[in-house]
């Protein structure tokens, strides 16, 4: 079977390259590799995402869900010097790259690149940032999103970018139906940028 970027252990040769990206007014050089998401550039969805949403203004605990080689996680840590960023992915090669890119950006001590099950159960997130892996299929996508939305702190915010033709509008409605009021805050190049909130009480 061919590798997918959501493969746990990519079977392809680990061929490295670098890509340049400008995020929130800063220039970055990221190391990427075969077997990870959008290895040749910062993908269009993430580019739209980071243009439409400003970085957090306050320190907190953030989650980059589906981190890939870590551009969102690294940028969050750079922009918010007191933040802790959990960079989660199922792809071990992506996690290695995220750790390497965090070190290059000078934020390695605050970016924790880990598998989903390695995030301690008691960690709660002030913000979630995600360009989610839509191609895993709707049932798995919903399961994944609920797992992490349930860990949003009261008043916490989830930011998501999803292609319109990949179900961005229906996902907005679905999150609202799950108890996480969701609104569209941006739309460009066929992508929806969504903001979901946890307005409920703290979990027992």
mmCIF file of N, CA and C in Angstrom, residues 11 15 20 31 35 71 73 79 90 96 119 153 160 172 177 185 190 199:
data_model
loop_
_atom_site.group_PDB
_atom_site.id
_atom_site.type_symbol
_atom_site.label_atom_id
_atom_site.label_comp_id
_atom_site.label_asym_id
_atom_site.label_seq_id
_atom_site.Cartn_x
_atom_site.Cartn_y
_atom_site.Cartn_z
ATOM 1 N N UNK A 11 6.834 4.089 4.771
ATOM 2 C CA UNK A 11 7.763 3.107 4.228
ATOM 3 C C UNK A 11 8.687 3.680 3.181
ATOM 4 N N UNK A 15 13.692 11.136 2.413
ATOM 5 C CA UNK A 15 14.429 12.110 1.599
ATOM 6 C C UNK A 15 14.063 13.509 2.076
ATOM 7 N N UNK A 20 10.557 27.203 2.321
ATOM 8 C CA UNK A 20 10.474 28.531 2.922
ATOM 9 C C UNK A 20 9.009 28.898 3.126
ATOM 10 N N UNK A 31 12.447 22.011 7.540
ATOM 11 C CA UNK A 31 12.887 20.759 6.947
ATOM 12 C C UNK A 31 11.677 19.850 6.774
ATOM 13 N N UNK A 35 6.820 11.257 2.642
ATOM 14 C CA UNK A 35 5.992 10.546 3.607
ATOM 15 C C UNK A 35 5.290 11.423 4.610
ATOM 16 N N UNK A 71 4.806 23.470 11.014
ATOM 17 C CA UNK A 71 4.814 24.927 10.809
ATOM 18 C C UNK A 71 3.897 25.679 11.763
ATOM 19 N N UNK A 73 2.777 24.661 14.799
ATOM 20 C CA UNK A 73 3.295 24.536 16.159
ATOM 21 C C UNK A 73 4.479 25.473 16.389
ATOM 22 N N UNK A 79 5.450 33.041 18.351
ATOM 23 C CA UNK A 79 4.623 34.235 18.565
ATOM 24 C C UNK A 79 4.206 34.414 20.019
ATOM 25 N N UNK A 90 0.062 11.217 14.045
ATOM 26 C CA UNK A 90 0.248 9.762 14.092
ATOM 27 C C UNK A 90 1.474 9.330 13.300
ATOM 28 N N UNK A 96 9.341 13.659 14.139
ATOM 29 C CA UNK A 96 10.782 13.902 14.128
ATOM 30 C C UNK A 96 11.103 15.237 13.464
ATOM 31 N N UNK A 119 -0.103 12.290 24.999
ATOM 32 C CA UNK A 119 -0.535 13.522 25.679
ATOM 33 C C UNK A 119 -1.192 13.117 26.995
ATOM 34 N N UNK A 153 -10.350 23.638 27.292
ATOM 35 C CA UNK A 153 -10.690 24.249 28.571
ATOM 36 C C UNK A 153 -11.980 25.056 28.425
ATOM 37 N N UNK A 160 -10.004 25.770 12.876
ATOM 38 C CA UNK A 160 -9.884 24.703 11.899
ATOM 39 C C UNK A 160 -9.954 25.276 10.491
ATOM 40 N N UNK A 172 -18.856 22.406 10.081
ATOM 41 C CA UNK A 172 -19.249 23.529 10.944
ATOM 42 C C UNK A 172 -20.546 23.201 11.672
ATOM 43 N N UNK A 177 -23.588 21.042 16.519
ATOM 44 C CA UNK A 177 -24.507 20.023 17.031
ATOM 45 C C UNK A 177 -23.901 19.225 18.172
ATOM 46 N N UNK A 185 -15.159 32.044 10.080
ATOM 47 C CA UNK A 185 -14.495 33.332 10.279
ATOM 48 C C UNK A 185 -13.671 33.744 9.066
ATOM 49 N N UNK A 190 -11.268 28.310 -1.757
ATOM 50 C CA UNK A 190 -11.983 27.060 -1.586
ATOM 51 C C UNK A 190 -11.903 26.466 -0.197
ATOM 52 N N UNK A 199 -18.179 26.398 25.422
ATOM 53 C CA UNK A 199 -18.869 27.308 26.336
ATOM 54 C C UNK A 199 -19.418 26.578 27.552
#
